[in-house]
Coordinates of C-alpha atoms in Angstrom, one line a residue:
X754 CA 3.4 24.9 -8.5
X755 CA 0.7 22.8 -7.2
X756 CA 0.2 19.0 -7.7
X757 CA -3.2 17.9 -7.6
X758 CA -5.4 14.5 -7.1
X759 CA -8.0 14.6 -9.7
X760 CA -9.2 11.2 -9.2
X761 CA -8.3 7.4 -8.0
X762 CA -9.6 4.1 -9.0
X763 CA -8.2 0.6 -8.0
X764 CA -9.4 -2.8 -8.8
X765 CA -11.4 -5.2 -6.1
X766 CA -8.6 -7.1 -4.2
X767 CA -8.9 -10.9 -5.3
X768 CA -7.4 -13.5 -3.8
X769 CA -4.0 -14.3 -4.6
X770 CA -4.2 -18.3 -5.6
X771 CA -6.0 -20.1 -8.6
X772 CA -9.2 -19.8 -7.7
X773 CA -9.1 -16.2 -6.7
X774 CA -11.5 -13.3 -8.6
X775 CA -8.6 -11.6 -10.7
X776 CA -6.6 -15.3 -11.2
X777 CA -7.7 -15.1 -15.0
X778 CA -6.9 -11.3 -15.7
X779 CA -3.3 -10.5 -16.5
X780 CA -1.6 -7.9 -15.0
X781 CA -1.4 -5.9 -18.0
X782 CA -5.2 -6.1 -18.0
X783 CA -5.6 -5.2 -14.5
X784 CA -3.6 -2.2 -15.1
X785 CA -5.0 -1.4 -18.6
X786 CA -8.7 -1.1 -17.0
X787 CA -7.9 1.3 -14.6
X788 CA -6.4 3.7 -17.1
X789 CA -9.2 3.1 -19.1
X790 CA -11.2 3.7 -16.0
X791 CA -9.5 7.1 -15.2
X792 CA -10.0 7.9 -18.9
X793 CA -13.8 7.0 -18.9
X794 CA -15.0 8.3 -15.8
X795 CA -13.4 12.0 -16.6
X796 CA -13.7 12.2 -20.2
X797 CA -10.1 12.6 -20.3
X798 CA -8.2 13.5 -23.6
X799 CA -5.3 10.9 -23.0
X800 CA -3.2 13.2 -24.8
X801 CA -3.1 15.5 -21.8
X802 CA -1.2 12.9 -19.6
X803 CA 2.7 12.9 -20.3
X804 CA 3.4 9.8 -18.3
X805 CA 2.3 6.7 -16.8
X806 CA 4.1 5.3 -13.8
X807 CA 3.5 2.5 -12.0
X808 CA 4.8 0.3 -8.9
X809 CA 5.9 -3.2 -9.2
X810 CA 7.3 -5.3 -6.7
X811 CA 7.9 -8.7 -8.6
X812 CA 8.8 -6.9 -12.4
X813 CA 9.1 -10.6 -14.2
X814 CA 7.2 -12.5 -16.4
X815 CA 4.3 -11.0 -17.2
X816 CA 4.8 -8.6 -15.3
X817 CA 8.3 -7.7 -17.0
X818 CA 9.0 -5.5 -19.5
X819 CA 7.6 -1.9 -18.6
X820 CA 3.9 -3.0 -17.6
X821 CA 3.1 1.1 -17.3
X822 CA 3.8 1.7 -20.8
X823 CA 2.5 -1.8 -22.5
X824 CA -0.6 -1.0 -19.9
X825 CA -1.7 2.5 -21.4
X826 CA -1.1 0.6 -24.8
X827 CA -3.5 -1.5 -24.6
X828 CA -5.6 1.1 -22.5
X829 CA -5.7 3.0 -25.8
X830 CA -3.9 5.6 -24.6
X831 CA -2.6 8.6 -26.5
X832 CA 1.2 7.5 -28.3
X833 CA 2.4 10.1 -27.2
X834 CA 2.1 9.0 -23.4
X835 CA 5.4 7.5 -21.7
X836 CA 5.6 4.8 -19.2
X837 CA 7.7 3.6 -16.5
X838 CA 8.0 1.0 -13.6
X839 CA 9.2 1.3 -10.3
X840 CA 9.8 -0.9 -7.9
X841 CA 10.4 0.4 -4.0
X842 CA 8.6 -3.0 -3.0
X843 CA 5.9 -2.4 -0.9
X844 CA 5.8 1.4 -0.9
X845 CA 6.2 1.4 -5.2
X846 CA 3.1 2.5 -5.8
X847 CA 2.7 5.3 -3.2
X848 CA 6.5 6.5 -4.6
X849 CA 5.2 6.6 -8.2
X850 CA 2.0 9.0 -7.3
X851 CA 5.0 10.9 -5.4
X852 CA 7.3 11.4 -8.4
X853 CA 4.2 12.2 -10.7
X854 CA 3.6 15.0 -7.9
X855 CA 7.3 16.0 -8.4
X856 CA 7.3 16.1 -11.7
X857 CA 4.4 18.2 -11.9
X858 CA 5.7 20.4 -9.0
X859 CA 8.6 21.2 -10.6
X860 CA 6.7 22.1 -14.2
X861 CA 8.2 19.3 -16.2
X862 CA 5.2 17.5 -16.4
X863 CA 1.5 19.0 -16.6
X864 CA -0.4 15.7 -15.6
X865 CA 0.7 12.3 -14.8
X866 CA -1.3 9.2 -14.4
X867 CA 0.6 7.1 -11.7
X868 CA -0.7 3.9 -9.3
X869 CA 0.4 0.3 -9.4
X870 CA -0.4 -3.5 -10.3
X871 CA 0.5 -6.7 -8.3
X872 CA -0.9 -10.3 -9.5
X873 CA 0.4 -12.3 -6.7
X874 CA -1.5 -15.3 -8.3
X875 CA 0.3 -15.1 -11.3
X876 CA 3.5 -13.8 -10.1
X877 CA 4.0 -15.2 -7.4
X878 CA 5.8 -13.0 -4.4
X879 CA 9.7 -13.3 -4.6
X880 CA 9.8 -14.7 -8.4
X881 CA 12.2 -11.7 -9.1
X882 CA 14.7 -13.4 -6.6
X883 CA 17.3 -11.1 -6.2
X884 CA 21.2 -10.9 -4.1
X885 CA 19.3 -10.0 -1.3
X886 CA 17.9 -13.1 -1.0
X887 CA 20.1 -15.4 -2.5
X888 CA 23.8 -14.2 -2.2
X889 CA 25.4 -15.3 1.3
X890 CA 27.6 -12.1 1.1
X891 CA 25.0 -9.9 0.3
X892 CA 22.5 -11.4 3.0
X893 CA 25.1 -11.5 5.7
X894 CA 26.4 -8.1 4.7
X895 CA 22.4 -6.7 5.6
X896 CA 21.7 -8.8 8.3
X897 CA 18.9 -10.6 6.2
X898 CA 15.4 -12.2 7.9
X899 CA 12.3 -12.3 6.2
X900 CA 9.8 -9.9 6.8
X901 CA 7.8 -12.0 9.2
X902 CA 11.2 -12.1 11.7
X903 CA 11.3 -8.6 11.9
X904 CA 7.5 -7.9 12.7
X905 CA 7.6 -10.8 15.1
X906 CA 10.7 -9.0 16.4
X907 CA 9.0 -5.4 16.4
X908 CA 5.9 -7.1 18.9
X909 CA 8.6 -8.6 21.2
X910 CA 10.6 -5.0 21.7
X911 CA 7.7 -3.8 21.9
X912 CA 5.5 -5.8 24.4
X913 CA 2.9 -6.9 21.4
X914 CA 1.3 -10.0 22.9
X915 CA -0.6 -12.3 20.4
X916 CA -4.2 -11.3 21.9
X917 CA -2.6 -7.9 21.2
X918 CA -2.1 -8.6 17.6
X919 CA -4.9 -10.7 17.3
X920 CA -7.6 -7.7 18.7
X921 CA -6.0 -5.6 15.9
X922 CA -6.8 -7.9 13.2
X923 CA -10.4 -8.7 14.9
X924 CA -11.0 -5.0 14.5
X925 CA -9.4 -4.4 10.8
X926 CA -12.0 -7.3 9.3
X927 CA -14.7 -5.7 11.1
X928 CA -14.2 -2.2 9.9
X929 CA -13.6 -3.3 6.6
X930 CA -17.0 -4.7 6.3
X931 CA -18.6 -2.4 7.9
X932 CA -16.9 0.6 5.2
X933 CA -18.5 -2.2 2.3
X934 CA -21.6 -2.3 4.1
X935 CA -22.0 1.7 4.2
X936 CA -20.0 2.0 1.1
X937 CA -17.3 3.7 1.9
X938 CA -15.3 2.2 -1.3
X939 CA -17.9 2.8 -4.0
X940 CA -16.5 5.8 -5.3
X941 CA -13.4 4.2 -6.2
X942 CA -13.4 0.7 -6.5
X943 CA -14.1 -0.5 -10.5
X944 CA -15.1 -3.7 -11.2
X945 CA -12.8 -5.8 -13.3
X946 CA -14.1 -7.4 -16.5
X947 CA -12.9 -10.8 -18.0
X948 CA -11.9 -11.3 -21.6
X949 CA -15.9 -11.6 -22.6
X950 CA -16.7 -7.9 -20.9
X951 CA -18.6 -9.9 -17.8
X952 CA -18.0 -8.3 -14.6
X953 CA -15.2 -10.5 -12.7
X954 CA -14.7 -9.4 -9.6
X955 CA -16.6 -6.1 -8.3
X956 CA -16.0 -6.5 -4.2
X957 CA -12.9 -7.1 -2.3
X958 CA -12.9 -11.1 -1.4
X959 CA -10.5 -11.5 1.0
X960 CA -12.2 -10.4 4.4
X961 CA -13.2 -12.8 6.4
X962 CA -16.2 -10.0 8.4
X963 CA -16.8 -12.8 11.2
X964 CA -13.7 -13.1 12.8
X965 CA -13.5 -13.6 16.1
X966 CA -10.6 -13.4 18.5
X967 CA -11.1 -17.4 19.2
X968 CA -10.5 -17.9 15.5
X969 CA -7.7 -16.4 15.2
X970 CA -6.2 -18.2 19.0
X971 CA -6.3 -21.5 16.4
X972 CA -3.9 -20.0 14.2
X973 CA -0.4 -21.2 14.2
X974 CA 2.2 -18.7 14.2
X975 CA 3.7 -18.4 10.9
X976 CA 7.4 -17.4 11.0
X977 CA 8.3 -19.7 14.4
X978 CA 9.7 -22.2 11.6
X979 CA 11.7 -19.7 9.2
X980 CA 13.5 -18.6 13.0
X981 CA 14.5 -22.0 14.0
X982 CA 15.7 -22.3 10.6
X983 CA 18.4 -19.9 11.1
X984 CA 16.9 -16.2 10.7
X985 CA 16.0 -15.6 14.5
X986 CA 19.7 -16.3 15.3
X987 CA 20.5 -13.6 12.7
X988 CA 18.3 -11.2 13.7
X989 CA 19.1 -11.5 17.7
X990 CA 22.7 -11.3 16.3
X991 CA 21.9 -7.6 15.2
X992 CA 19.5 -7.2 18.4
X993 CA 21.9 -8.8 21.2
X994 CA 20.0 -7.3 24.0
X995 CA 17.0 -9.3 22.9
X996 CA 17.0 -13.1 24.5
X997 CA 14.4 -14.4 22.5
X998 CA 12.0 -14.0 19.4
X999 CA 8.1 -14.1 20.2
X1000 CA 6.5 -15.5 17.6
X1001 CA 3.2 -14.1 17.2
X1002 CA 2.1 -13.2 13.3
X1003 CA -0.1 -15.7 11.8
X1004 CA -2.0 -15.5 8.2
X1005 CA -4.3 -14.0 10.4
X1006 CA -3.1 -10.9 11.9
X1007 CA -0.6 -10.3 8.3
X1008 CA -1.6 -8.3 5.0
X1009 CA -3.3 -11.2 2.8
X1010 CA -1.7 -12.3 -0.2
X1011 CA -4.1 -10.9 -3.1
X1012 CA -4.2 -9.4 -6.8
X1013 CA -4.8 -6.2 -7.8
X1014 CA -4.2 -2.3 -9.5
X1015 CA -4.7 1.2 -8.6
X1016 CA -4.7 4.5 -10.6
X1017 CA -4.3 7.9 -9.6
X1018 CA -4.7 11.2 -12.0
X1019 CA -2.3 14.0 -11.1
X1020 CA -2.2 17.3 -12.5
X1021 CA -1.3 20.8 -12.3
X1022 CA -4.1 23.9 -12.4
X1023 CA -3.8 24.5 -15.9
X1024 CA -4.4 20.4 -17.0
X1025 CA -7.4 20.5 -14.4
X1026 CA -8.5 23.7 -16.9
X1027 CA -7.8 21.8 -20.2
X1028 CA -9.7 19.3 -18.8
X1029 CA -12.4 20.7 -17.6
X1030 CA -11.8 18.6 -13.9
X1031 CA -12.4 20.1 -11.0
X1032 CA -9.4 19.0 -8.4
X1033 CA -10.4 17.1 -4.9
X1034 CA -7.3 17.3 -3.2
X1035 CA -3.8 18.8 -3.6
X1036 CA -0.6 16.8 -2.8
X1037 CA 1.4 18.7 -0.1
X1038 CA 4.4 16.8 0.1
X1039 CA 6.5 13.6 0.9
X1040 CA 9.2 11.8 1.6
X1041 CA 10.9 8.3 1.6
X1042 CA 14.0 7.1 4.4
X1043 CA 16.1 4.2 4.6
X1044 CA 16.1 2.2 8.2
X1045 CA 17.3 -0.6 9.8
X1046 CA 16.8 -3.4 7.4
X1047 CA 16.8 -6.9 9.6
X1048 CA 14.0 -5.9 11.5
X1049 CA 13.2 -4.1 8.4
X1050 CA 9.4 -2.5 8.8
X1051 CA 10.2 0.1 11.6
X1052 CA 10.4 3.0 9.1
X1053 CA 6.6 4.4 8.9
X1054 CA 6.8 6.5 12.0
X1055 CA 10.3 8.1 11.7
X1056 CA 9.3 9.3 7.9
X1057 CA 5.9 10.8 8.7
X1058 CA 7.8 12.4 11.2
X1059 CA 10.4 13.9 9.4
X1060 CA 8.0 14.6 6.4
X1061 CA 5.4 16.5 9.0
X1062 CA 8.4 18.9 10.3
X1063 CA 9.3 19.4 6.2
X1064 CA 5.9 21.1 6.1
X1065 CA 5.6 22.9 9.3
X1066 CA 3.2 20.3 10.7
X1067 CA 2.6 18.0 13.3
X1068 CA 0.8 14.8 13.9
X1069 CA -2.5 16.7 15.4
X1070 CA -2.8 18.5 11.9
X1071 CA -3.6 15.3 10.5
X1072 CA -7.4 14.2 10.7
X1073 CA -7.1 10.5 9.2
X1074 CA -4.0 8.5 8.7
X1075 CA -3.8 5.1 6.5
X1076 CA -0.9 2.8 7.3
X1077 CA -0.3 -0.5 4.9
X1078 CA -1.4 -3.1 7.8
X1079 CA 1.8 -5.6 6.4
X1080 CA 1.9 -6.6 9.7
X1081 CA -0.5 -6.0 12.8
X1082 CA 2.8 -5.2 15.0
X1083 CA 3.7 -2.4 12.2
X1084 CA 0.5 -0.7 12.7
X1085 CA 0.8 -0.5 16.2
X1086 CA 4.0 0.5 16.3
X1087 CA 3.3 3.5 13.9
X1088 CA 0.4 4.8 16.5
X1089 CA 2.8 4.2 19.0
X1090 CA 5.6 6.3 17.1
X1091 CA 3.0 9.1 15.8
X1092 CA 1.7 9.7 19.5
X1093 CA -2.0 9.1 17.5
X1094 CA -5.1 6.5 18.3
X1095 CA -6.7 4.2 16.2
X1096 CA -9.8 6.2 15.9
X1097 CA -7.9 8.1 13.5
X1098 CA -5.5 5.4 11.9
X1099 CA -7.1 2.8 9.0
X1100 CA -10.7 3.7 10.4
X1101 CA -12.0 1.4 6.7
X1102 CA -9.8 -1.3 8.2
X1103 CA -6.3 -2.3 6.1
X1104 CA -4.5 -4.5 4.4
X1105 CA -4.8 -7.5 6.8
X1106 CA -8.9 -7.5 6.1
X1107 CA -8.3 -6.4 2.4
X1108 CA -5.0 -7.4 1.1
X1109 CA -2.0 -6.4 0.7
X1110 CA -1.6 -6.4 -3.4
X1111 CA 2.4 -5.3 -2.9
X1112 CA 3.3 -2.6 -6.1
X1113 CA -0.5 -1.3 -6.0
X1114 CA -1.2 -0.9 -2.4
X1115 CA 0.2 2.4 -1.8
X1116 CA -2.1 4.5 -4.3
X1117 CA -5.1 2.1 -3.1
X1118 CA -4.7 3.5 0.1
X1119 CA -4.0 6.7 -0.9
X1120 CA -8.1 7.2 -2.6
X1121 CA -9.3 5.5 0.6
X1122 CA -8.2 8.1 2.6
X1123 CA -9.4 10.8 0.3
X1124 CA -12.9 9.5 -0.1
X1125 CA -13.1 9.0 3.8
X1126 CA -12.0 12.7 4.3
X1127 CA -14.4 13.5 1.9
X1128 CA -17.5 11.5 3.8
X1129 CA -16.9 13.0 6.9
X1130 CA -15.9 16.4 5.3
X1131 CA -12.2 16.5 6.9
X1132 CA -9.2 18.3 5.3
X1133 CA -5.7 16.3 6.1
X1134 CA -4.8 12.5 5.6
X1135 CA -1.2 11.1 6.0
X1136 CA -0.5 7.7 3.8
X1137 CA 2.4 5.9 5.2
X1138 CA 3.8 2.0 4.0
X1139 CA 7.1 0.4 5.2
X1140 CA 8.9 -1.6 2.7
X1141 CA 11.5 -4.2 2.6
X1142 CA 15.4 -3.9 3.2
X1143 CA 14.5 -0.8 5.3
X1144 CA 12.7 1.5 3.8
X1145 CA 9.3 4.0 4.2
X1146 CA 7.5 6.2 2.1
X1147 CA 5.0 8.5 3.4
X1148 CA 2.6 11.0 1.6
X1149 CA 0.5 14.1 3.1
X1150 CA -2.5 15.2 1.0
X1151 CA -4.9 17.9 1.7
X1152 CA -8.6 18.9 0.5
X1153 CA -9.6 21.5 -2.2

């Protein structure tokens, strides 16, 4: 059986601090009006969607307590519609449009409504805490550095200079103003409406669309202090043949910090007929792998490639391919893995223009691709995210 994309919406990205567009929406909120959003814009009989699933990387506070369920609650949802959060950190929401595909591939479920929500203003990134972190026999048992160690060590294996990861983030902020300017993300973006139904945020705020590679020269590099308090010395303990971390990620060249939800509608043939939908692309498989988890953010490549050869593909039968940006070095590592250019790769620009809104990324990027293949009438796109302790998730979609 067939799992199909009947629609995706996501929210603006707002900055992640106080003053940020989405600050004064609650998570559940920025969840509920994408449901409603997906209910709306398809004139969907709720009651035709068996579960909601949604990714969460920081599950606490307000942003505890099954947010996918309390979400479609207060979306006015059908009762009869489940929910559930997942958290597979960055990748989360990407994973939960994958097991709403499974779920519906296998016939247990005939539609499932599946994205994610991250308010990184509210919640703030790590407030979940965690042995990982926190327990010295857990940390030293994994080989623990934060993520920033590992991309700076992925650029120095590599041969990443900082103009290196510098151009790549010059050209991310460019394309992504340039996909606003044309409107590449009309079809999908919603705005997000405060408590008094006025219009909060209805454009992404992060970019910063005049960059320039001298700006970004100014930048200090952001993790230098985190390795000379310890973590380069664990890292170059896993890496021995390495002499020396170069430090060359700043706030400038990483995934911003930012608020935000996506949505995705999955469903088999006979829920697009109850419907009355018309599908726009079919879900044709994916996977998820463990890797190394110091360095921590090598794991895109290596699971598109083993998720390509599940299918009977290989990188050339994919026309457009959307990699979270969580670190310049990760994208170009990816490229560098997949054998692929970046004509083809993020061509709307990524996360470190736009954000990087962790549980809700993955689905985000997922309807970017699809209305880009759309626009320029192609078939295939491959979604891929890395996330932390060693993971990747990667998702292969193709046109109806």
């Amino acid at each position: 059986m067939e799992a199909y994309i009947y629609d995706a919406v996501r929210t603006p990205r707002g900055r992640g601090r106080s003053d940020g567009g989405l600050h004064e929406i609650t998570p559940i909120q920025l969840a509920a009006q994408m449901l409603g959003a997906l209910r709306d814009r398809n004139n969907l009989d709720t009651a035709l969607v068996e579960d909601v699933i949604l990714g969460c990387v920081s599950p606490v506070g307000e942003q505890g307590a099954n947010v996918a369920r309390v979400a479609a609650i207060c979306a006015g949802y059908a009762e009869s519609v489940a929910g559930q959060q997942i958290n597979r950190f960055c990748a989360s929401a990407l994973e939960a449009v994958n097991l709403g595909a499974a779920l519906v591939k296998s016939g247990e479920a005939q539609a499932i409504v599946a994205g994610g929500v991250e308010s990184m203003s509210r919640v703030a990134m790590g407030s979940d805490s965690g042995a990982w972190y926190n327990d010295p026999q857990t940390t030293w048992k994994s080989y623990y550095a934060p993520q920033g160690i590992g991309a700076d060590l992925i650029a120095t294996l590599d041969g990443y200079s900082r103009a290196d990861v510098d151009r790549f983030a010059v050209e991310s902020q460019r394309r992504a103003a340039q996909a606003w300017d044309r409107g590449s993300f009309q079809r999908s973006v919603v705005p997000v409406r405060d408590v008094l139904g006025e219009v909060a945020l209805a454009r992404d705020e992060h970019l910063r669309p005049g960059t320039t590679l001298a700006d970004l020269a100014k930048l200090k590099p952001a993790f230098a202090m985190s390795g000379e308090q310890g973590f380069d010395a664990v890292a170059l303990h896993r890496y021995p043949r390495v002499e020396s971390i170069s430090h060359v990620h700043t706030g400038g060249n990483s995934s911003g910090i930012v608020d935000g939800a996506s949505a995705v509608l999955i469903g088999n043939e006979a829920f697009g007929k109850a419907a009355g939908l018309k599908a726009r692309a079919k879900i044709r498989g994916f996977r998820s792998i463990g890797s190394e988890p110091t360095i921590m953010l090598t794991g895109p490549g290596p699971c598109s490639h083993q998720l390509l050869k599940k299918l009977g593909m290989t990188p050339k039968d994919i026309d457009l391919y959307e990699i979270n940006e969580a670190f310049a070095a990760v994208a170009l590592r990816f490229m560098r893995d997949m054998g692929i250019s970046h004509e083809q790769t993020n061509v709307n620009g990524g996360s470190i223009a736009l954000g990087h809104p962790l549980g809700a990324t993955g689905a985000m990027i997922l309807g970017t691709v699809l209305d880009e293949l759309e626009r320029r009438d192609l078939s295939t796109g491959l979604v891929t995210l890395c996330a932390a302790a060693g993971m990747a998730t990667a998702t292969v979609i193709e046109r109806v």
